[in-house]
mmCIF file of C-alpha atoms in Angstrom:
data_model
loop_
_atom_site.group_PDB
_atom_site.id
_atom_site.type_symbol
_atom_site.label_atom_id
_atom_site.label_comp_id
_atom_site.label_asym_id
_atom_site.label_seq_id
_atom_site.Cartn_x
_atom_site.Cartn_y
_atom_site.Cartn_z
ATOM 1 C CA UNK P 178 -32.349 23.109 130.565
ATOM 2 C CA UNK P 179 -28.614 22.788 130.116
ATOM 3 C CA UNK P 180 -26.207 22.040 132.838
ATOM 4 C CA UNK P 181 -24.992 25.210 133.871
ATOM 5 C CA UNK P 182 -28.584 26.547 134.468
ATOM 6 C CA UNK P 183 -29.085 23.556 136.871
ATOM 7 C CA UNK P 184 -25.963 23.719 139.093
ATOM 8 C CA UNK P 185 -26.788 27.615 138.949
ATOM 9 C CA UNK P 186 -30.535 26.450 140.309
ATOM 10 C CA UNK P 187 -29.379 24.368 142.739
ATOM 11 C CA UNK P 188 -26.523 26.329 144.035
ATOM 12 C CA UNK P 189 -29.410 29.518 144.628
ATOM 13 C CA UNK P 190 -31.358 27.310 146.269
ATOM 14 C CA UNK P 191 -28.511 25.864 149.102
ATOM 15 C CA UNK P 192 -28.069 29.939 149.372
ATOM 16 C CA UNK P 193 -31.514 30.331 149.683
ATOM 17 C CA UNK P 194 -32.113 27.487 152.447
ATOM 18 C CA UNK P 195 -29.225 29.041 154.219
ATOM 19 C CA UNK P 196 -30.635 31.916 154.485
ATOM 20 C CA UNK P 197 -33.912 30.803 155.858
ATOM 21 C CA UNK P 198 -32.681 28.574 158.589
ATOM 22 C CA UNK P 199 -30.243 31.022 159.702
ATOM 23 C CA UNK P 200 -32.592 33.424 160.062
ATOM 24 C CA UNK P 201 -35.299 31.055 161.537
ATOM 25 C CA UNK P 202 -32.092 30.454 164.445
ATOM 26 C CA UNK P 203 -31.576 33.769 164.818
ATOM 27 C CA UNK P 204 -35.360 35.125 164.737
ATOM 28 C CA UNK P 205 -35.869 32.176 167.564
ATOM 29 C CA UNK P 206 -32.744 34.048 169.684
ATOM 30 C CA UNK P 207 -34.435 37.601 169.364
ATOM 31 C CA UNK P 208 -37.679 36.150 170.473
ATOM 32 C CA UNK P 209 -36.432 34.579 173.280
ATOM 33 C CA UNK P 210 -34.426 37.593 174.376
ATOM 34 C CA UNK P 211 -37.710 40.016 173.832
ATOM 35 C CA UNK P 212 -39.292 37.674 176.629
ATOM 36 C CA UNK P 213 -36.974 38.651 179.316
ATOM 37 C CA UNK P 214 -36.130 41.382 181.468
ATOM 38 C CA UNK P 215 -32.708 42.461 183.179
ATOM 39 C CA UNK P 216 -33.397 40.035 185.635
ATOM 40 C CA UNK P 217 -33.570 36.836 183.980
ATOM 41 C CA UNK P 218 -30.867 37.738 181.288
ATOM 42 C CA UNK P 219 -28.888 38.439 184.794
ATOM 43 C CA UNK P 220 -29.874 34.944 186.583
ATOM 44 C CA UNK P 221 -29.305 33.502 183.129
ATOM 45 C CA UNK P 222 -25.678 34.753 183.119
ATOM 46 C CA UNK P 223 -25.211 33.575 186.670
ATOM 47 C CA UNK P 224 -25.940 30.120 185.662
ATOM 48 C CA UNK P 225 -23.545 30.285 183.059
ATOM 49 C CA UNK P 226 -20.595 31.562 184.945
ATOM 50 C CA UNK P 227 -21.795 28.976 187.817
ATOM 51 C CA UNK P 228 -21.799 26.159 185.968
ATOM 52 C CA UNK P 229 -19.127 23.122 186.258
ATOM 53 C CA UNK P 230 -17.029 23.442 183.122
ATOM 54 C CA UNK P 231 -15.589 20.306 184.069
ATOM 55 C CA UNK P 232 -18.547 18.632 183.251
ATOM 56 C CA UNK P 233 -19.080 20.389 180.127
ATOM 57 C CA UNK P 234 -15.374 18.962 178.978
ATOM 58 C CA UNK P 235 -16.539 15.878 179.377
ATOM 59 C CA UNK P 236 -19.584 16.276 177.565
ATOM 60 C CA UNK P 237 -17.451 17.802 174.764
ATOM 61 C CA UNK P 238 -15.188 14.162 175.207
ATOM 62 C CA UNK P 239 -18.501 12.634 174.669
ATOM 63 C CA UNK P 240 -19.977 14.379 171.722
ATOM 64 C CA UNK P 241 -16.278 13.385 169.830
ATOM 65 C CA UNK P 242 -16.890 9.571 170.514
ATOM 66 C CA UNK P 243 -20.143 9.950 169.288
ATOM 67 C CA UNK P 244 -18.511 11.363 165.912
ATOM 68 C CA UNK P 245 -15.585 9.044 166.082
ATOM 69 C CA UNK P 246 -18.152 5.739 166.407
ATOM 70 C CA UNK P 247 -19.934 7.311 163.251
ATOM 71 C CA UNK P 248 -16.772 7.129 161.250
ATOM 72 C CA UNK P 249 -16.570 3.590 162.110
ATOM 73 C CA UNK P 250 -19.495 2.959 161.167
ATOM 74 C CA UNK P 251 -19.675 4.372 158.132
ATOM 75 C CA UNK P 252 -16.241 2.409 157.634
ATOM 76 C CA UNK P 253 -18.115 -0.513 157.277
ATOM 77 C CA UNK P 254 -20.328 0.592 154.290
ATOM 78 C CA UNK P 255 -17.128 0.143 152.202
ATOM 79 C CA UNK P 256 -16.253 -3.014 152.677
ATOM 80 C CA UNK P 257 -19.062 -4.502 150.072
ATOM 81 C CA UNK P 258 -18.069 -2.128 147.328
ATOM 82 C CA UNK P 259 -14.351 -3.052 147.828
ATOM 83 C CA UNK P 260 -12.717 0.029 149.545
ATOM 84 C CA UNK P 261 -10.823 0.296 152.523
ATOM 85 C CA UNK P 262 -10.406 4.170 153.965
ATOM 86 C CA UNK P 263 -8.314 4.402 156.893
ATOM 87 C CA UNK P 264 -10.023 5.130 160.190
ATOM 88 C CA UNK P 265 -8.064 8.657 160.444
ATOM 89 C CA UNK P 266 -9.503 9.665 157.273
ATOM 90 C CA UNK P 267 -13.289 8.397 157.462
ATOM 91 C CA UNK P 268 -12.984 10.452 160.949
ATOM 92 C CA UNK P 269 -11.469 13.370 159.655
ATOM 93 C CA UNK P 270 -14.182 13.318 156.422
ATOM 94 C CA UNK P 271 -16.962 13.023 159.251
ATOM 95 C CA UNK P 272 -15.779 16.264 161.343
ATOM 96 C CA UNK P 273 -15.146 18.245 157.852
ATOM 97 C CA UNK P 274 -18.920 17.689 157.312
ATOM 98 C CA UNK P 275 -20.307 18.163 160.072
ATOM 99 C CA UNK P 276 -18.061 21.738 159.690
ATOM 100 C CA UNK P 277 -19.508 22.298 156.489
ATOM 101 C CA UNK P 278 -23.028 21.546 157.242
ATOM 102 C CA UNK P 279 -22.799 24.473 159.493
ATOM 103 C CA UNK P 280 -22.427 26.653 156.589
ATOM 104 C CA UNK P 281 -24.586 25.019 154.330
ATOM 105 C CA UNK P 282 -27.580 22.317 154.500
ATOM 106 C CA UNK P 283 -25.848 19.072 153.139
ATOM 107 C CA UNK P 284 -22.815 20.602 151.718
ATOM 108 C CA UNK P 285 -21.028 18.451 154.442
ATOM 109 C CA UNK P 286 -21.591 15.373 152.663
ATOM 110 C CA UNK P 287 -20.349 16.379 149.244
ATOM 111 C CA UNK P 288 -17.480 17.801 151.469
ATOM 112 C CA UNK P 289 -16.639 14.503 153.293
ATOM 113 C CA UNK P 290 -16.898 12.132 150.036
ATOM 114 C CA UNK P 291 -14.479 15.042 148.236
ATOM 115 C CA UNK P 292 -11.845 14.322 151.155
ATOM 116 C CA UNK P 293 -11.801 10.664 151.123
ATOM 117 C CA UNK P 294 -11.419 10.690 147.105
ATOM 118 C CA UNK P 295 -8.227 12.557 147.404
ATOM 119 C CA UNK P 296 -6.791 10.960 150.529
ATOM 120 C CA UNK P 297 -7.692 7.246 149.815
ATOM 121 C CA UNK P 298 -9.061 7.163 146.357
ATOM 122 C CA UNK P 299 -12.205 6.590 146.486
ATOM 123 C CA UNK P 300 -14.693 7.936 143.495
ATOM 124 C CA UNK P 301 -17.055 10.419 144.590
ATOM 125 C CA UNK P 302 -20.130 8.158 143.434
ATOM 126 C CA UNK P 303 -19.339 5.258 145.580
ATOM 127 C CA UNK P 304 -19.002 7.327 148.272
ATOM 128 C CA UNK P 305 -22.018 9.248 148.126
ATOM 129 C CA UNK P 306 -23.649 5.530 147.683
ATOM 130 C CA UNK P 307 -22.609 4.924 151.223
ATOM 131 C CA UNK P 308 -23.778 8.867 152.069
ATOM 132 C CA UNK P 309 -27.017 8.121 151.238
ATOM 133 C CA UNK P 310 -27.322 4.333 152.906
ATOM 134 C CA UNK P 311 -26.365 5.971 156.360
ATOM 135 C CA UNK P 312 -28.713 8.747 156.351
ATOM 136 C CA UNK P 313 -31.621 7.298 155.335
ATOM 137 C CA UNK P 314 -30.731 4.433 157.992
ATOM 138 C CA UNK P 315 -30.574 7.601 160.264
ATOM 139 C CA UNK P 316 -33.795 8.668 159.388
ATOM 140 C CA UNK P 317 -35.400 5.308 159.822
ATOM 141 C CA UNK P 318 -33.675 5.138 163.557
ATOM 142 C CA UNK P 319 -34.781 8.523 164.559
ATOM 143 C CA UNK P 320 -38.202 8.000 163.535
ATOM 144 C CA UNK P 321 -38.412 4.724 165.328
ATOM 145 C CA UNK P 322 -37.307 6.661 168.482
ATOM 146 C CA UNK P 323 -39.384 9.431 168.570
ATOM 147 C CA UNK P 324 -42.453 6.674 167.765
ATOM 148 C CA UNK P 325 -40.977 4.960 170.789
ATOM 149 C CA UNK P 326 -40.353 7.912 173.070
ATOM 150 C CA UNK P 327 -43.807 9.457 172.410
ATOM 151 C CA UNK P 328 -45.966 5.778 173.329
ATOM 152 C CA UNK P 329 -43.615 5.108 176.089
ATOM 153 C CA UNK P 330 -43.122 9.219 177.441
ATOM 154 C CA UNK P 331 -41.755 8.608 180.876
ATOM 155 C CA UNK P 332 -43.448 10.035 184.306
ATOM 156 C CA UNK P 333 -43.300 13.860 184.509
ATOM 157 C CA UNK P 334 -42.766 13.917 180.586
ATOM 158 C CA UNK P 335 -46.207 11.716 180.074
ATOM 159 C CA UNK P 336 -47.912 14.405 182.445
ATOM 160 C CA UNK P 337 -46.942 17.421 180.745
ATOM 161 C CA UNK P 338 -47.835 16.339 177.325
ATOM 162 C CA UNK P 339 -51.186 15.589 178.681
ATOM 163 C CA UNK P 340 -51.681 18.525 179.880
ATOM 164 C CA UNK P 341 -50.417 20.740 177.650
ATOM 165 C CA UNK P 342 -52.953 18.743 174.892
ATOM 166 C CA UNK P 343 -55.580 19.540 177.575
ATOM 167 C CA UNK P 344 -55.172 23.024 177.375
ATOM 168 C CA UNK P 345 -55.327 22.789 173.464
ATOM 169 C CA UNK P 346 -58.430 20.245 173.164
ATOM 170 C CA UNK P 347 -61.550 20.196 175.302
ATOM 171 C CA UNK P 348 -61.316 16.157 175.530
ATOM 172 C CA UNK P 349 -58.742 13.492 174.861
ATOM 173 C CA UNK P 350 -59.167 10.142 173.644
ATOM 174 C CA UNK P 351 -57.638 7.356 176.144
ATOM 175 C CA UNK P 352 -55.689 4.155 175.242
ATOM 176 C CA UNK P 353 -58.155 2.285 173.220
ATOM 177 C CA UNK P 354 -59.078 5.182 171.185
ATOM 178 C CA UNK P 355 -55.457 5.882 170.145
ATOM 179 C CA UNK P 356 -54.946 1.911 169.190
ATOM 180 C CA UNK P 357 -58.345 1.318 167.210
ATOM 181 C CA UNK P 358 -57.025 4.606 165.504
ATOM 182 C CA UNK P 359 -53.933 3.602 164.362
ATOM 183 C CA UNK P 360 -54.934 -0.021 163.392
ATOM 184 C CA UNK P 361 -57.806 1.707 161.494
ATOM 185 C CA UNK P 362 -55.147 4.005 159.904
ATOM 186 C CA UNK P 363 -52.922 1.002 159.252
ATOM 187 C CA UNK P 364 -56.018 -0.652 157.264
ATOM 188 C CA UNK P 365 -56.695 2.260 155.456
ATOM 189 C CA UNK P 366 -52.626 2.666 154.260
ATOM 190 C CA UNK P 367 -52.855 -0.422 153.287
ATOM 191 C CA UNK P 368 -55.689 -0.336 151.151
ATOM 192 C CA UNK P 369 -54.632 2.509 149.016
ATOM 193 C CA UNK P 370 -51.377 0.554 149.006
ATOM 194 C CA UNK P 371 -53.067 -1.969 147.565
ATOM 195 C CA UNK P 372 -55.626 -0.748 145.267
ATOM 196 C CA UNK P 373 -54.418 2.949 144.406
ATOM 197 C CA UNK P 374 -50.424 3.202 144.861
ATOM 198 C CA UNK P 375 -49.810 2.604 141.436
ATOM 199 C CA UNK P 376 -51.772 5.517 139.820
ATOM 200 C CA UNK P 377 -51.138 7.431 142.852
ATOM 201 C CA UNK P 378 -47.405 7.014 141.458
ATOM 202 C CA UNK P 379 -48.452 8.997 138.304
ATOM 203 C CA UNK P 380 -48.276 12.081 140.765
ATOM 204 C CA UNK P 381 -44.891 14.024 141.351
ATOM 205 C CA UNK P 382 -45.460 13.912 145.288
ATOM 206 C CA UNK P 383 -46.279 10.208 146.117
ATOM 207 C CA UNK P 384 -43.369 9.075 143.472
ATOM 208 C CA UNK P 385 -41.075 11.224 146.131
ATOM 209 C CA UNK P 386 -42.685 8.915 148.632
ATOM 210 C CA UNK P 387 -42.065 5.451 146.783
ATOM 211 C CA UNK P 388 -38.824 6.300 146.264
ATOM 212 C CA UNK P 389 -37.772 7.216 149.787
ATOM 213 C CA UNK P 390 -39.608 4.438 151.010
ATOM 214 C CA UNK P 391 -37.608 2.452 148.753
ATOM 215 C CA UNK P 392 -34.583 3.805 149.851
ATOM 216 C CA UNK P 393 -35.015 3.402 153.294
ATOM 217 C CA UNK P 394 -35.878 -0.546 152.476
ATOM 218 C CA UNK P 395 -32.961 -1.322 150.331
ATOM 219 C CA UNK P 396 -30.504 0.625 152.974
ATOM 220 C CA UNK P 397 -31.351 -1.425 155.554
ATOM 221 C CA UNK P 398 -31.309 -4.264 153.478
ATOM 222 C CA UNK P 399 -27.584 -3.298 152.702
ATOM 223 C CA UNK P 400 -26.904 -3.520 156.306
ATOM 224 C CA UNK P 401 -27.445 -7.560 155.905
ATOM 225 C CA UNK P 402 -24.896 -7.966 153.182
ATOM 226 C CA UNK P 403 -21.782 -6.959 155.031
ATOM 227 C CA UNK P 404 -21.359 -10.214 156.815
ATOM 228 C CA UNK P 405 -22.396 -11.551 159.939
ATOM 229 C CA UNK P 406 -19.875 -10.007 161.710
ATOM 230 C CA UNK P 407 -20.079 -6.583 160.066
ATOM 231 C CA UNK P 408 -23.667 -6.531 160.308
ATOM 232 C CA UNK P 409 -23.384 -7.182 163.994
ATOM 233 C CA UNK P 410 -21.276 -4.609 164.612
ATOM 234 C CA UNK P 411 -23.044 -2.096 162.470
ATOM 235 C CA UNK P 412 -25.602 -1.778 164.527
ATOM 236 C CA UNK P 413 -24.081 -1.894 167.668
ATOM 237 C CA UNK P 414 -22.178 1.362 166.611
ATOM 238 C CA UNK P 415 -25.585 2.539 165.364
ATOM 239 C CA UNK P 416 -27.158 1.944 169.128
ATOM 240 C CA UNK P 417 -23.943 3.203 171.180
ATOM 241 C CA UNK P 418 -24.250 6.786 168.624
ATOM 242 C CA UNK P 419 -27.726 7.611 170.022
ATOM 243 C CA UNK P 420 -26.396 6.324 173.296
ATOM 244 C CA UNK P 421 -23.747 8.910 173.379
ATOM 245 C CA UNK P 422 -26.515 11.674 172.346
ATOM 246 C CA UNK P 423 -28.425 11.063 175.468
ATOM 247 C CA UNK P 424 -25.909 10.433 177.898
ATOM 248 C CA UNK P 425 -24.509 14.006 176.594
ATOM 249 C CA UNK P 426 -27.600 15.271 178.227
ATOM 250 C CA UNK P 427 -27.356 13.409 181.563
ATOM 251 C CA UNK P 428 -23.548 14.375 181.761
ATOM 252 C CA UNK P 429 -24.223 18.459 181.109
ATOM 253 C CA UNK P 430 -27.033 18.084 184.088
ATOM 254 C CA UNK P 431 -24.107 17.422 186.236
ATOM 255 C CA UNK P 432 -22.564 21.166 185.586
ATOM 256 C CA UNK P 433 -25.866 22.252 187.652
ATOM 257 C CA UNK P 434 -26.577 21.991 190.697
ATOM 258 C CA UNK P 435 -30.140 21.975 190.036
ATOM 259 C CA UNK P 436 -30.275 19.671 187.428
ATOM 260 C CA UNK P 437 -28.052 16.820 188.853
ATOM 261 C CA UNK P 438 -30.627 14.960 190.020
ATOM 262 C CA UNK P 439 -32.293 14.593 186.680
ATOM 263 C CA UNK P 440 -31.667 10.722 185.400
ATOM 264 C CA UNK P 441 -31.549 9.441 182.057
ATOM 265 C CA UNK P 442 -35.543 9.054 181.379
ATOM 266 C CA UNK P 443 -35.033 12.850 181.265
ATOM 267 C CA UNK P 444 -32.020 13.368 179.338
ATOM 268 C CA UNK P 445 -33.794 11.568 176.581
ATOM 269 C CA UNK P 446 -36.365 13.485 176.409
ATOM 270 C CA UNK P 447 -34.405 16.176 176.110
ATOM 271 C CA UNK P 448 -32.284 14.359 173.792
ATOM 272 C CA UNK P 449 -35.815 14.132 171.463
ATOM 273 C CA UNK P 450 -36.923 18.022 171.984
ATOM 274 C CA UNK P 451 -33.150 18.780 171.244
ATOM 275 C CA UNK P 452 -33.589 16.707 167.963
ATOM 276 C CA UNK P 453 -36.564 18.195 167.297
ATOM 277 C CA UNK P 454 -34.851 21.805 167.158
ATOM 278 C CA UNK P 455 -31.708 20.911 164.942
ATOM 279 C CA UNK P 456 -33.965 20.552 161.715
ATOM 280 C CA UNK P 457 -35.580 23.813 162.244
ATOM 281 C CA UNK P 458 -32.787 26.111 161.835
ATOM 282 C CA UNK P 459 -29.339 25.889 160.768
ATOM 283 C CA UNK P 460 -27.243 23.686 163.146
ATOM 284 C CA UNK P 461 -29.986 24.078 165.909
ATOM 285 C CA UNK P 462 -28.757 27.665 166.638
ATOM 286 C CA UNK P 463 -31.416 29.415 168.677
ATOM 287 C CA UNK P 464 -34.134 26.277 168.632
ATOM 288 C CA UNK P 465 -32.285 23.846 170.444
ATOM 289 C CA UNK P 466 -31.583 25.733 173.732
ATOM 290 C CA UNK P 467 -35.169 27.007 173.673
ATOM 291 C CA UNK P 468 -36.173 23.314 173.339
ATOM 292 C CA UNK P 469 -34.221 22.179 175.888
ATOM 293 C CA UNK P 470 -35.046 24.409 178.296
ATOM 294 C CA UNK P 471 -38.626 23.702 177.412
ATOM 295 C CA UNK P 472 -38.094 19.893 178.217
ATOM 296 C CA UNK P 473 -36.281 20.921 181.599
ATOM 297 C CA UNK P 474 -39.779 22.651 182.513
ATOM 298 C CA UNK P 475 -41.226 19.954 182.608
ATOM 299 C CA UNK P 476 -39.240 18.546 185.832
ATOM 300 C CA UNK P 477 -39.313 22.362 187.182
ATOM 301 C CA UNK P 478 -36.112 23.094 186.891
ATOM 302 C CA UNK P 479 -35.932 26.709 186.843
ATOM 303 C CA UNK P 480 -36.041 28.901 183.505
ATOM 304 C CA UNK P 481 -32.863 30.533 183.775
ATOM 305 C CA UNK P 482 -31.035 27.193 184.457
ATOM 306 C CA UNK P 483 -32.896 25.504 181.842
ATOM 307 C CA UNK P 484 -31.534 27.874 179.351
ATOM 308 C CA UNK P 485 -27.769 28.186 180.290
ATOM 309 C CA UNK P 486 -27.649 24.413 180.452
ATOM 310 C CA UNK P 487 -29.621 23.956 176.573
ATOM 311 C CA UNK P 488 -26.891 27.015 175.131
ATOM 312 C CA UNK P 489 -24.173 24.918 177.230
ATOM 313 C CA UNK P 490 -24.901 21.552 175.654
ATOM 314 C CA UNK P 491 -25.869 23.529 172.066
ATOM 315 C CA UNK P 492 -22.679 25.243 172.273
ATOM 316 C CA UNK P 493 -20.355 22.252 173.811
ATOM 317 C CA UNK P 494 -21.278 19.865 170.514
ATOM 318 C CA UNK P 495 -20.778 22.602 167.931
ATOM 319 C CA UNK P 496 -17.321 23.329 170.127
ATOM 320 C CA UNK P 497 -16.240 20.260 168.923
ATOM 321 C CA UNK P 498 -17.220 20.255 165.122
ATOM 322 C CA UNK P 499 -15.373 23.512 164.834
ATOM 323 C CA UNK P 500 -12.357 23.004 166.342
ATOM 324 C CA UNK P 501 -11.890 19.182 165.574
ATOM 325 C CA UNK P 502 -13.524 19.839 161.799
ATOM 326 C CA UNK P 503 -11.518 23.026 161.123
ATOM 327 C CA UNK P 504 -8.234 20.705 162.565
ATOM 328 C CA UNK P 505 -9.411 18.168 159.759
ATOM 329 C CA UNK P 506 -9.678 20.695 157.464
ATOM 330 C CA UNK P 507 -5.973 21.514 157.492
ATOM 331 C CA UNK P 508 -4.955 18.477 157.885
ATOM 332 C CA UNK P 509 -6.451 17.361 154.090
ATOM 333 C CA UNK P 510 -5.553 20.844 152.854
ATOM 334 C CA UNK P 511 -1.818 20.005 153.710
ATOM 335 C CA UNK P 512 -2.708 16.229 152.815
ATOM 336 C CA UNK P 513 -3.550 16.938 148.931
ATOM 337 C CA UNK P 514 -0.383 19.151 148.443
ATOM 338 C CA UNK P 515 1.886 17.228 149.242
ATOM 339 C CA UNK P 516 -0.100 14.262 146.978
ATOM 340 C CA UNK P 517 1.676 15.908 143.578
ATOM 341 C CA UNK P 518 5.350 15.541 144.792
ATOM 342 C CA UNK P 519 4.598 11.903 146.135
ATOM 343 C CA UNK P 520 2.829 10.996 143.030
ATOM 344 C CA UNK P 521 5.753 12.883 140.796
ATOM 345 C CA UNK P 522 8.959 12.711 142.293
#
């Protein structure tokens, strides 16, 4: 299969998932709608137009750290492999993908390694070295938190679950039950670790596996070779980015009067059901509210409020990836024209 074919593959295929989770956001929207009546779009509305927009400014301030302490972070990655991007332009590459993800899964990150190649120099490869360190560090961290927030699910959050599994399952098993399972699961991964990985390897699927597994270990292994210091402050940024995700949550609860007494054990649990619905359709459109208003059920806070304030904190974060990205944007379009006349007087 020559190159041309391929690209041509792939390129049908980012259409292609573009097409489904766009229309898996916007089938979510139309099933939400078909739901209500005149009533509840009307309360709804109301709770939009009451809201504190203050609050929802500030949430917007806080979604922008969150991006700006990413850039940083991903600085850092450079530093081994000898390069040195300015913090304006590791920000500005961060917004552009974040804008371009939008349009299409993972085109962001080919779109932020093209903008720091032309504005600092940096070959593509190198930077889609560090690309691929930082997500699958992501990946590790998110899946340690949602591990986390599901053993330790807080009060109200604990009860739902519980019952909501009741309604599914005639019995549930208690503590013990769940830990003997999962120790007996952890004997059984590691036998066929043991004594069947490597022909198990032979098979398309669990060589996937191996080699995200892999990944995952060398990435954070990377994370050690900056330097004490560097490694220190990697994951500090690291911590303070999910930080800012949750306390986005308890700051938009303050735009409600009904929801200001919620605390942070519930804006993380929205902060996990809002997670949840950004990998189901494309930028979370449609999911995430409905997921968000489904975590606010559980403390009773009322449907219609539940639902402006998941489109209001939905809405607020994808506020700032257009305006700040498509800023970003310019500024790199304007960047790499005027690159020629410096380079060729």
């Amino acid at each position: 299969m020559n190159q041309d074919t391929i690209k041509k593959k792939k390129r049908w295929g980012d259409v292609l998932r573009f097409v489904v989770f766009l229309g898996l956001g916007v089938f979510f929207i139309y099933w939400f709608l078909l739901k209500l009546d005149s009533e509840q779009k009307a309360a709804i509305w109301q709770s939009f137009v009451g809201a504190d927009y203050g609050w929802v400014a500030v949430c917007m301030l806080c979604s922008l750290l969150s991006h700006f302490v990413r850039a940083l972070r991903w600085q850092l990655l450079y530093k081994p492999i000898g390069h040195n991007p300015s913090t304006l332009n590791t920000f500005g590459s961060v917004m552009v993908a974040y804008l371009g993800n939008l349009a299409f899964p993972r085109a962001g990150e080919v779109m932020r390694c093209a903008t720091l190649r032309t504005s600092d120099d940096i070959p593509m490869e190198k930077s889609l070295g560090t690309v691929v360190t930082e997500r699958l560090i992501d990946a590790l961290a998110f899946g340690i938190i949602l591990i986390i927030g599901l053993l330790a699910m807080f009060g109200k959050a604990k009860d739902w679950l519980y019952d909501t599994l009741s309604k599914q399952f005639s019995s549930l098993p208690n503590m013990t039950m769940i830990v003997g399972g999962l120790v007996a699961l952890a004997m059984v991964l590691y036998i066929v670790y043991r004594f069947f990985w490597q022909k198990l390897l032979h098979i398309k699927f669990f060589k996937k596996i191996d080699n995200l597994v892999y990944g995952m270990v060398d990435g954070v292994k990377s994370i050690f070779h900056l330097g004490g210091r560097h490694t220190v402050m990697f994951i500090v940024y690291s911590v303070i980015i999910y930080l800012m995700y949750i306390i986005g949550g308890l700051i938009i609860f303050q735009a409600f009067g009904e929801t200001q007494w919620l605390g942070i054990r519930a804006a993380f649990v929205v902060y996990l059901f809002g997670s949840v619905g950004m990998t189901f359709s494309q930028g979370g459109i449609g999911v995430y509210p409905v997921l968000v208003q489904l975590a606010l059920d559980i403390y009773n806070i009322p449907m219609e409020v539940g639902t402006a304030c998941g489109w209001l904190l939905w809405s607020s974060q994808q506020a700032v990836v257009i305006i700040v990205g498509a800023a970003f944007l310019v500024y790199f379009s304007l960047k790499n024209r005027r690159q020629p006349a410096v380079n060729n007087p």
